[in-house]
mmCIF file of C-alpha atoms in Angstrom:
data_model
loop_
_atom_site.group_PDB
_atom_site.id
_atom_site.type_symbol
_atom_site.label_atom_id
_atom_site.label_comp_id
_atom_site.label_asym_id
_atom_site.label_seq_id
_atom_site.Cartn_x
_atom_site.Cartn_y
_atom_site.Cartn_z
ATOM 1 C CA MET X 1 -27.483 -22.067 -6.481
ATOM 2 C CA ALA X 2 -25.084 -19.807 -5.666
ATOM 3 C CA PRO X 3 -22.777 -19.122 -8.302
ATOM 4 C CA PRO X 4 -19.035 -20.360 -7.953
ATOM 5 C CA THR X 5 -16.516 -18.517 -6.219
ATOM 6 C CA VAL X 6 -12.485 -18.132 -7.689
ATOM 7 C CA HIS X 7 -10.262 -17.320 -4.587
ATOM 8 C CA VAL X 8 -7.812 -14.992 -5.593
ATOM 9 C CA THR X 9 -5.161 -12.752 -3.874
ATOM 10 C CA ALA X 10 -4.868 -8.290 -5.589
ATOM 11 C CA VAL X 11 -2.536 -6.118 -5.261
ATOM 12 C CA VAL X 12 -2.978 -2.433 -4.768
ATOM 13 C CA LEU X 13 -0.087 -0.802 -6.421
ATOM 14 C CA THR X 14 0.028 2.700 -6.868
ATOM 15 C CA ASP X 15 3.801 5.193 -7.283
ATOM 16 C CA ARG X 16 5.222 8.893 -5.762
ATOM 17 C CA ALA X 17 3.078 10.470 -8.304
ATOM 18 C CA GLY X 18 -0.141 8.747 -6.816
ATOM 19 C CA ARG X 19 -0.968 6.777 -10.086
ATOM 20 C CA LEU X 20 -2.212 3.011 -9.812
ATOM 21 C CA LEU X 21 -1.060 0.798 -11.868
ATOM 22 C CA LEU X 22 -3.211 -1.879 -14.219
ATOM 23 C CA VAL X 23 -2.606 -5.135 -15.951
ATOM 24 C CA ARG X 24 -4.248 -6.594 -18.441
ATOM 25 C CA LYS X 25 -3.642 -10.642 -19.572
ATOM 26 C CA HIS X 26 -3.137 -12.011 -23.062
ATOM 27 C CA GLY X 27 -6.632 -12.431 -24.066
ATOM 28 C CA THR X 28 -8.440 -10.161 -22.202
ATOM 29 C CA THR X 29 -10.056 -7.105 -22.070
ATOM 30 C CA ALA X 30 -10.098 -6.340 -18.457
ATOM 31 C CA PHE X 31 -7.704 -4.259 -16.441
ATOM 32 C CA MET X 32 -7.106 -4.956 -13.283
ATOM 33 C CA GLN X 33 -4.926 -5.579 -10.244
ATOM 34 C CA PRO X 34 -1.547 -7.773 -10.608
ATOM 35 C CA GLY X 35 -2.391 -11.281 -8.397
ATOM 36 C CA GLY X 36 -3.943 -14.574 -8.868
ATOM 37 C CA LYS X 37 -4.680 -17.629 -7.361
ATOM 38 C CA PRO X 38 -2.857 -18.825 -4.352
ATOM 39 C CA GLU X 39 -0.940 -22.468 -4.238
ATOM 40 C CA PRO X 40 -2.068 -24.687 -2.288
ATOM 41 C CA GLY X 41 -0.887 -24.236 0.275
ATOM 42 C CA GLU X 42 -0.429 -20.649 0.162
ATOM 43 C CA GLY X 43 -1.556 -17.889 1.646
ATOM 44 C CA ALA X 44 -2.843 -14.899 0.335
ATOM 45 C CA LEU X 45 0.363 -12.274 1.371
ATOM 46 C CA GLU X 46 2.570 -15.001 -0.394
ATOM 47 C CA ALA X 47 -0.074 -15.711 -3.614
ATOM 48 C CA GLY X 48 0.189 -11.937 -3.430
ATOM 49 C CA LEU X 49 4.392 -11.818 -3.550
ATOM 50 C CA ARG X 50 4.797 -14.331 -5.803
ATOM 51 C CA GLU X 51 1.992 -13.003 -8.579
ATOM 52 C CA VAL X 52 3.683 -10.022 -8.012
ATOM 53 C CA HIS X 53 7.781 -11.296 -8.761
ATOM 54 C CA GLU X 54 5.870 -13.742 -12.045
ATOM 55 C CA GLU X 55 3.542 -10.860 -13.913
ATOM 56 C CA LEU X 56 5.634 -7.664 -13.152
ATOM 57 C CA GLY X 57 8.946 -8.595 -12.367
ATOM 58 C CA LEU X 58 9.386 -6.604 -9.034
ATOM 59 C CA ALA X 59 10.812 -8.649 -5.951
ATOM 60 C CA LEU X 60 8.579 -7.014 -3.048
ATOM 61 C CA GLU X 61 9.344 -7.451 0.654
ATOM 62 C CA ALA X 62 6.277 -9.276 2.837
ATOM 63 C CA SER X 63 6.576 -6.122 5.112
ATOM 64 C CA ARG X 64 5.854 -3.232 2.795
ATOM 65 C CA LEU X 65 1.831 -4.470 1.470
ATOM 66 C CA THR X 66 -0.466 -3.574 4.011
ATOM 67 C CA PRO X 67 -3.541 -5.208 4.306
ATOM 68 C CA LEU X 68 -6.867 -3.354 2.782
ATOM 69 C CA GLY X 69 -9.288 -5.852 3.210
ATOM 70 C CA GLN X 70 -11.996 -8.697 1.470
ATOM 71 C CA TYR X 71 -13.583 -7.972 -1.523
ATOM 72 C CA ARG X 72 -16.336 -9.786 -3.418
ATOM 73 C CA GLU X 73 -17.312 -8.990 -6.769
ATOM 74 C CA VAL X 74 -18.337 -10.716 -10.581
ATOM 75 C CA ALA X 75 -15.508 -11.590 -11.826
ATOM 76 C CA ALA X 76 -13.743 -10.199 -14.676
ATOM 77 C CA ASN X 77 -12.747 -13.622 -16.837
ATOM 78 C CA GLU X 78 -14.306 -16.250 -15.607
ATOM 79 C CA ALA X 79 -18.027 -16.045 -16.326
ATOM 80 C CA GLY X 80 -20.769 -16.555 -14.367
ATOM 81 C CA HIS X 81 -18.100 -16.668 -11.398
ATOM 82 C CA VAL X 82 -17.308 -14.464 -7.961
ATOM 83 C CA VAL X 83 -14.090 -13.658 -7.368
ATOM 84 C CA VAL X 84 -13.502 -13.060 -3.683
ATOM 85 C CA ALA X 85 -9.702 -11.266 -3.855
ATOM 86 C CA GLU X 86 -7.906 -10.400 -0.390
ATOM 87 C CA ALA X 87 -6.310 -7.281 -1.090
ATOM 88 C CA PHE X 88 -2.757 -5.770 -0.148
ATOM 89 C CA GLY X 89 -1.684 -2.295 -0.898
ATOM 90 C CA VAL X 90 1.895 -0.928 -1.637
ATOM 91 C CA ALA X 91 3.400 2.202 -2.883
ATOM 92 C CA ILE X 92 6.613 1.907 -5.032
ATOM 93 C CA ASP X 93 8.936 4.320 -5.674
ATOM 94 C CA ASP X 94 10.316 5.939 -9.153
ATOM 95 C CA ALA X 95 12.752 2.972 -9.349
ATOM 96 C CA GLU X 96 10.578 0.185 -9.165
ATOM 97 C CA SER X 97 7.578 1.871 -11.430
ATOM 98 C CA ALA X 98 10.500 2.440 -14.320
ATOM 99 C CA ALA X 99 11.384 -1.574 -13.584
ATOM 100 C CA VAL X 100 7.659 -2.990 -14.301
ATOM 101 C CA GLN X 101 7.801 -5.351 -17.117
ATOM 102 C CA PRO X 102 4.704 -7.856 -18.352
ATOM 103 C CA ALA X 103 5.634 -11.230 -18.244
ATOM 104 C CA ALA X 104 3.486 -14.131 -17.645
ATOM 105 C CA GLU X 105 0.229 -13.829 -17.858
ATOM 106 C CA ILE X 106 0.470 -9.930 -18.595
ATOM 107 C CA ALA X 107 0.090 -8.839 -21.878
ATOM 108 C CA GLU X 108 -0.189 -5.363 -21.087
ATOM 109 C CA ALA X 109 1.000 -3.104 -17.601
ATOM 110 C CA VAL X 110 -0.232 1.072 -17.116
ATOM 111 C CA TRP X 111 -0.324 3.386 -14.368
ATOM 112 C CA VAL X 112 -2.971 5.462 -14.739
ATOM 113 C CA THR X 113 -4.560 8.446 -12.512
ATOM 114 C CA ARG X 114 -7.751 7.760 -10.876
ATOM 115 C CA ASP X 115 -9.352 9.584 -14.016
ATOM 116 C CA GLU X 116 -7.387 8.428 -16.811
ATOM 117 C CA ALA X 117 -8.667 4.971 -15.417
ATOM 118 C CA GLY X 118 -12.524 5.650 -16.257
ATOM 119 C CA GLY X 119 -11.803 5.835 -19.683
ATOM 120 C CA LEU X 120 -10.553 2.375 -19.678
ATOM 121 C CA PRO X 121 -12.255 -1.109 -19.822
ATOM 122 C CA LEU X 122 -11.698 -2.865 -16.050
ATOM 123 C CA ALA X 123 -12.693 -5.050 -13.730
ATOM 124 C CA PRO X 124 -15.283 -5.064 -11.943
ATOM 125 C CA LEU X 125 -13.544 -5.368 -8.668
ATOM 126 C CA THR X 126 -11.282 -2.841 -9.358
ATOM 127 C CA ARG X 127 -13.905 -0.454 -10.740
ATOM 128 C CA THR X 128 -16.228 -1.244 -7.897
ATOM 129 C CA HIS X 129 -14.020 -1.644 -5.421
ATOM 130 C CA PHE X 130 -9.645 -0.519 -5.792
ATOM 131 C CA LEU X 131 -10.371 2.403 -7.833
ATOM 132 C CA PRO X 132 -12.449 4.669 -5.270
ATOM 133 C CA LEU X 133 -8.693 4.268 -3.152
ATOM 134 C CA VAL X 134 -6.855 5.876 -5.451
ATOM 135 C CA PRO X 135 -7.061 9.887 -4.556
#
């Protein structure tokens, strides 16, 4: 029997210096992209925008997000589950990156280079699919 699937939206945020924003939820150890599960009737893009606002305080315009595709991987925080993520990328400016504040279920938000990220405990989806997208 196939493992249960969890559908989420992930937002790959980068800054002008080419760093990647990673978040860690309360009670977890793995760092990952901001995002989460869409609410009933909500599309992936809308879910990504809502989650980035709730988790980080950033209000982004939908037109700024670039679709990156759909990715499937072992879930980091739900044992025995597979996560299917609809991913979007966005580069933010210096003022926006300085304004990032962890909120809601986010315990920690860090800006890291690709090399620095490799030294963190990363969610499988981040390590396998999103980290390679960062220069």
